[in-house]
PDB file of C-alpha atoms in Angstrom:
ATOM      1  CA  UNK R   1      17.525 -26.801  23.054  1.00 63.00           C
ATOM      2  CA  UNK R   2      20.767 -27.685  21.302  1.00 70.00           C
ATOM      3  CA  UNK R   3      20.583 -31.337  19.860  1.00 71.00           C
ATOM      4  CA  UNK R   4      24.259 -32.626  20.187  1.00 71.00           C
ATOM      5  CA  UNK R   5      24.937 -34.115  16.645  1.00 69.00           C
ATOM      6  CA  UNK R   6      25.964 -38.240  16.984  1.00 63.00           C
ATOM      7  CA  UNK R   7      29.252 -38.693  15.614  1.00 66.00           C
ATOM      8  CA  UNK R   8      28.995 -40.456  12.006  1.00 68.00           C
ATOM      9  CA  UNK R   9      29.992 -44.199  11.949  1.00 70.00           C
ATOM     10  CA  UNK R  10      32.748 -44.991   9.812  1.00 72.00           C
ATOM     11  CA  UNK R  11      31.254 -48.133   8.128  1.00 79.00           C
ATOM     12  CA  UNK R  12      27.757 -49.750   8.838  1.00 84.00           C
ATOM     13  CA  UNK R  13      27.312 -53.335   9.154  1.00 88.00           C
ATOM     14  CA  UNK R  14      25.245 -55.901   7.200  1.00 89.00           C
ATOM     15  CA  UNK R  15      22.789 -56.420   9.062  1.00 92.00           C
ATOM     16  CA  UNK R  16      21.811 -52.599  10.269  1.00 91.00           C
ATOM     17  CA  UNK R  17      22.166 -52.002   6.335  1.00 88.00           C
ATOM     18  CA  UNK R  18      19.721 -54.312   5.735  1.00 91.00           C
ATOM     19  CA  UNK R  19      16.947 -53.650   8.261  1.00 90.00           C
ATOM     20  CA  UNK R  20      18.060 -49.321   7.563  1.00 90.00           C
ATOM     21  CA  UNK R  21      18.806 -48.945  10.743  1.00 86.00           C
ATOM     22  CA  UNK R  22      21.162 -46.919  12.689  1.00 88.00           C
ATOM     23  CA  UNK R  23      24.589 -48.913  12.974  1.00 88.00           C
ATOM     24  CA  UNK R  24      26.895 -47.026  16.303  1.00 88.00           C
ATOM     25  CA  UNK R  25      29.783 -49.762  14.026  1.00 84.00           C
ATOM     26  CA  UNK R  26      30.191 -51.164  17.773  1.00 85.00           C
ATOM     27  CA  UNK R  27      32.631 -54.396  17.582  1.00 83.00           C
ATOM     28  CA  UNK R  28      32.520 -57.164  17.434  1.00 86.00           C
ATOM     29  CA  UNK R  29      28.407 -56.272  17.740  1.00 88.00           C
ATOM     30  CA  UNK R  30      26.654 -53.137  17.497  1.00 90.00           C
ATOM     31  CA  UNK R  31      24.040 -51.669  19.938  1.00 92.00           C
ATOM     32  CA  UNK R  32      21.440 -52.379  17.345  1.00 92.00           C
ATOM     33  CA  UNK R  33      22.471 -56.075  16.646  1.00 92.00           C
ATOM     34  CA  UNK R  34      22.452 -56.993  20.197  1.00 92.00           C
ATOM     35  CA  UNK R  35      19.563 -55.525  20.719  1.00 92.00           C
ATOM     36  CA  UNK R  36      18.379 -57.619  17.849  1.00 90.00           C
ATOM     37  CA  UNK R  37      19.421 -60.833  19.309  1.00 91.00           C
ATOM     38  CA  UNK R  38      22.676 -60.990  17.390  1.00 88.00           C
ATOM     39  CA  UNK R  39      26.186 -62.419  18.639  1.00 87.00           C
ATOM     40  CA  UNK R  40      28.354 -60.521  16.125  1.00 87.00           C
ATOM     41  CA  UNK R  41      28.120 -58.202  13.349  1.00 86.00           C
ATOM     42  CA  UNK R  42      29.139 -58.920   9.890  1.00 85.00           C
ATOM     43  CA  UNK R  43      31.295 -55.847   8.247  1.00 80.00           C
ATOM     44  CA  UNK R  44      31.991 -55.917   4.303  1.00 76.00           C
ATOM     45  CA  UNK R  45      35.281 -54.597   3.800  1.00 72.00           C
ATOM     46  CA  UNK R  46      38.177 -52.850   5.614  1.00 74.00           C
ATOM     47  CA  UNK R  47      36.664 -51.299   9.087  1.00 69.00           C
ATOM     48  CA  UNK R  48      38.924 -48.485   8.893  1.00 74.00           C
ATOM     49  CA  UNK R  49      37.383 -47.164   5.715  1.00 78.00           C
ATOM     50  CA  UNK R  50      33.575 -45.433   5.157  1.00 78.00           C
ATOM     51  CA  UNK R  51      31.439 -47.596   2.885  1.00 77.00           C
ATOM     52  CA  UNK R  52      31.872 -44.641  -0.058  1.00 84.00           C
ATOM     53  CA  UNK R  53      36.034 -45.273   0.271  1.00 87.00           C
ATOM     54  CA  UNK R  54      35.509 -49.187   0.767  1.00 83.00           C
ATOM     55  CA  UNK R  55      33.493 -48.883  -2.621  1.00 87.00           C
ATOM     56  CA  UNK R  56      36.206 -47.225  -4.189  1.00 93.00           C
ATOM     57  CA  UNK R  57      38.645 -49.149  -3.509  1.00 91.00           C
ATOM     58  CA  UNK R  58      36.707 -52.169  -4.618  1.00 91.00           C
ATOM     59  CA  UNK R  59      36.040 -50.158  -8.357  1.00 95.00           C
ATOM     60  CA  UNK R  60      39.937 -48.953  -9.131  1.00 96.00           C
ATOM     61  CA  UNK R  61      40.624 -52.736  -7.966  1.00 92.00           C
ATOM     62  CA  UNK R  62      38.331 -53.928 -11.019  1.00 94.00           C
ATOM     63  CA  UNK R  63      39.327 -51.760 -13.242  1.00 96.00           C
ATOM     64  CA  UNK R  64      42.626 -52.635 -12.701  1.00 91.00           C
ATOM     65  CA  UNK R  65      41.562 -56.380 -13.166  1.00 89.00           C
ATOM     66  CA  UNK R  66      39.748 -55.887 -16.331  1.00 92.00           C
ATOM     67  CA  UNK R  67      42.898 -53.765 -17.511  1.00 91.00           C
ATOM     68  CA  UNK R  68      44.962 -56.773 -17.075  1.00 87.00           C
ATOM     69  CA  UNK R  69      41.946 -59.329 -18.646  1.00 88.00           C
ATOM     70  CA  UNK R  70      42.520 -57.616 -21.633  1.00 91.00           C
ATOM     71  CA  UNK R  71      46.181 -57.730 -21.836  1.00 88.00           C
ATOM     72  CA  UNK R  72      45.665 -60.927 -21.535  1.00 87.00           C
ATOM     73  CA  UNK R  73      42.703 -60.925 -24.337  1.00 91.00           C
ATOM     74  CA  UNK R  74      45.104 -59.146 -26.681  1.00 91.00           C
ATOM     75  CA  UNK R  75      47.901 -61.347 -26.498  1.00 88.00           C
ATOM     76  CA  UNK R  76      45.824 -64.232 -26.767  1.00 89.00           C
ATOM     77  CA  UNK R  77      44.448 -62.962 -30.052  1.00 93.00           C
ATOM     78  CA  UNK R  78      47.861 -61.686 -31.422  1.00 92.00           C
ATOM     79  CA  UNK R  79      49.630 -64.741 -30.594  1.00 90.00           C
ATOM     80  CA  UNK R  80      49.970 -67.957 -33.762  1.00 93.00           C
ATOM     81  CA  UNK R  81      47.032 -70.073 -32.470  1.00 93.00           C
ATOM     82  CA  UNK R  82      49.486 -72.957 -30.984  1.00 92.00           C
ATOM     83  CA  UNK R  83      51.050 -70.252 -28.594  1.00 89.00           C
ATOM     84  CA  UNK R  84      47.756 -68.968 -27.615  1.00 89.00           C
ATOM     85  CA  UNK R  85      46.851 -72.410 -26.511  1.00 91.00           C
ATOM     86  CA  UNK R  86      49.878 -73.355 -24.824  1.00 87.00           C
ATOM     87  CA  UNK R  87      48.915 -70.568 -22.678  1.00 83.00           C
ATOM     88  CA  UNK R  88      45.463 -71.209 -22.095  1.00 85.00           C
ATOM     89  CA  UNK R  89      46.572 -75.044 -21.402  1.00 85.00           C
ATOM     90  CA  UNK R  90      49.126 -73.765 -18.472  1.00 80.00           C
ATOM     91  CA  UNK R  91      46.564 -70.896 -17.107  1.00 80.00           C
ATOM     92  CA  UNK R  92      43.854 -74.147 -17.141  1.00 81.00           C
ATOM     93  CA  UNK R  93      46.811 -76.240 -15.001  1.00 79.00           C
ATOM     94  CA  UNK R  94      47.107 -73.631 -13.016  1.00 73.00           C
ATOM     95  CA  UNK R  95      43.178 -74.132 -12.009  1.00 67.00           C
ATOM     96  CA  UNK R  96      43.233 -70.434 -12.563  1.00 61.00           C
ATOM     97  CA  UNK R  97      45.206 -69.841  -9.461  1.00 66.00           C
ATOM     98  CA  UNK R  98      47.766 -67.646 -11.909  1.00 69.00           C
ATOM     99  CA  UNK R  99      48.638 -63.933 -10.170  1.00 72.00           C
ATOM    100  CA  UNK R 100      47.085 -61.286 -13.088  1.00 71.00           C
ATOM    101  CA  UNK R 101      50.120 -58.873 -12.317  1.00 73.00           C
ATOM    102  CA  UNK R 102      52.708 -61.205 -12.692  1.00 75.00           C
ATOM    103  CA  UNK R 103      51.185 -62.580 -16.326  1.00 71.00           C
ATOM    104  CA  UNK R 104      50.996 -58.699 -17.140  1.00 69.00           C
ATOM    105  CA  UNK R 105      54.439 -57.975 -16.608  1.00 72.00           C
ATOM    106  CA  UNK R 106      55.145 -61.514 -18.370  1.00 71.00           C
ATOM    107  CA  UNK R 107      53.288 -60.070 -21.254  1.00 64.00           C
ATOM    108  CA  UNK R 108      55.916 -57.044 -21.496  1.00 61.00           C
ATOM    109  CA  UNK R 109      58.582 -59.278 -21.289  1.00 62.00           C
ATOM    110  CA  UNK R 110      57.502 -61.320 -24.041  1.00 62.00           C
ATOM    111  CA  UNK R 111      57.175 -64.360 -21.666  1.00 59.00           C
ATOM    112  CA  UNK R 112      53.323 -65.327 -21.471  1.00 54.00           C
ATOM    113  CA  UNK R 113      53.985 -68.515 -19.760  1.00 51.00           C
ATOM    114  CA  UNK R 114      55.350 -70.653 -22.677  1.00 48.00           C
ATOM    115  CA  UNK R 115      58.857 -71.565 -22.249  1.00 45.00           C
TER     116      UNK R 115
END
């Protein structure tokens, strides 16, 4: 007998991962979460991507961030001490709500936030 080969879910969710169980990555619940008693299934990431591509993304993301962190760590250090505060003073106004990118490019501009 042939044994016809299930087609290979895309991403798994939370739950299923937890319990290792087979996931079908039925929305907006799979067949083993309502089985399970569950209302809705909880998916980390994009659904459109597998877990491995999902992770990916997620690692060149963070890279990128801790590119930028120390940008920002450099010119902090090369900066006279009452620039480098000036611009910790208006990140710390900024509750830390500033866009990393945008203080990059400031940083090749010779910007930094102090005007």
């Amino acid at each position: 007998s042939v044994r016809r080969k299930r087609p290979q879910t895309r991403m798994t969710c939370t739950p299923c991962r937890r319990r290792k169980s087979k996931c079908d990555g039925g929305r907006p619940t799979c067949t083993a979460c309502a089985t399970a008693g569950l209302q809705k299934c909880e998916y980390d990431g994009d659904p459109d991507l597998t877990r491995a591509a999902a992770l990916r993304k997620r690692h060149d993301e963070l890279e990128r961030r801790v590119v930028l962190y120390e940008q920002l760590f450099a010119v902090l250090s090369d900066r006279p001490e009452f620039k480098s505060i000036e611009i910790l003073r208006r990140i710390r106004r900024a509750n830390f709500k500033i866009d990393l990118e945008e203080l990059s490019r400031s940083f090749s501009h010779g910007d930094v936030l102090v005007r």
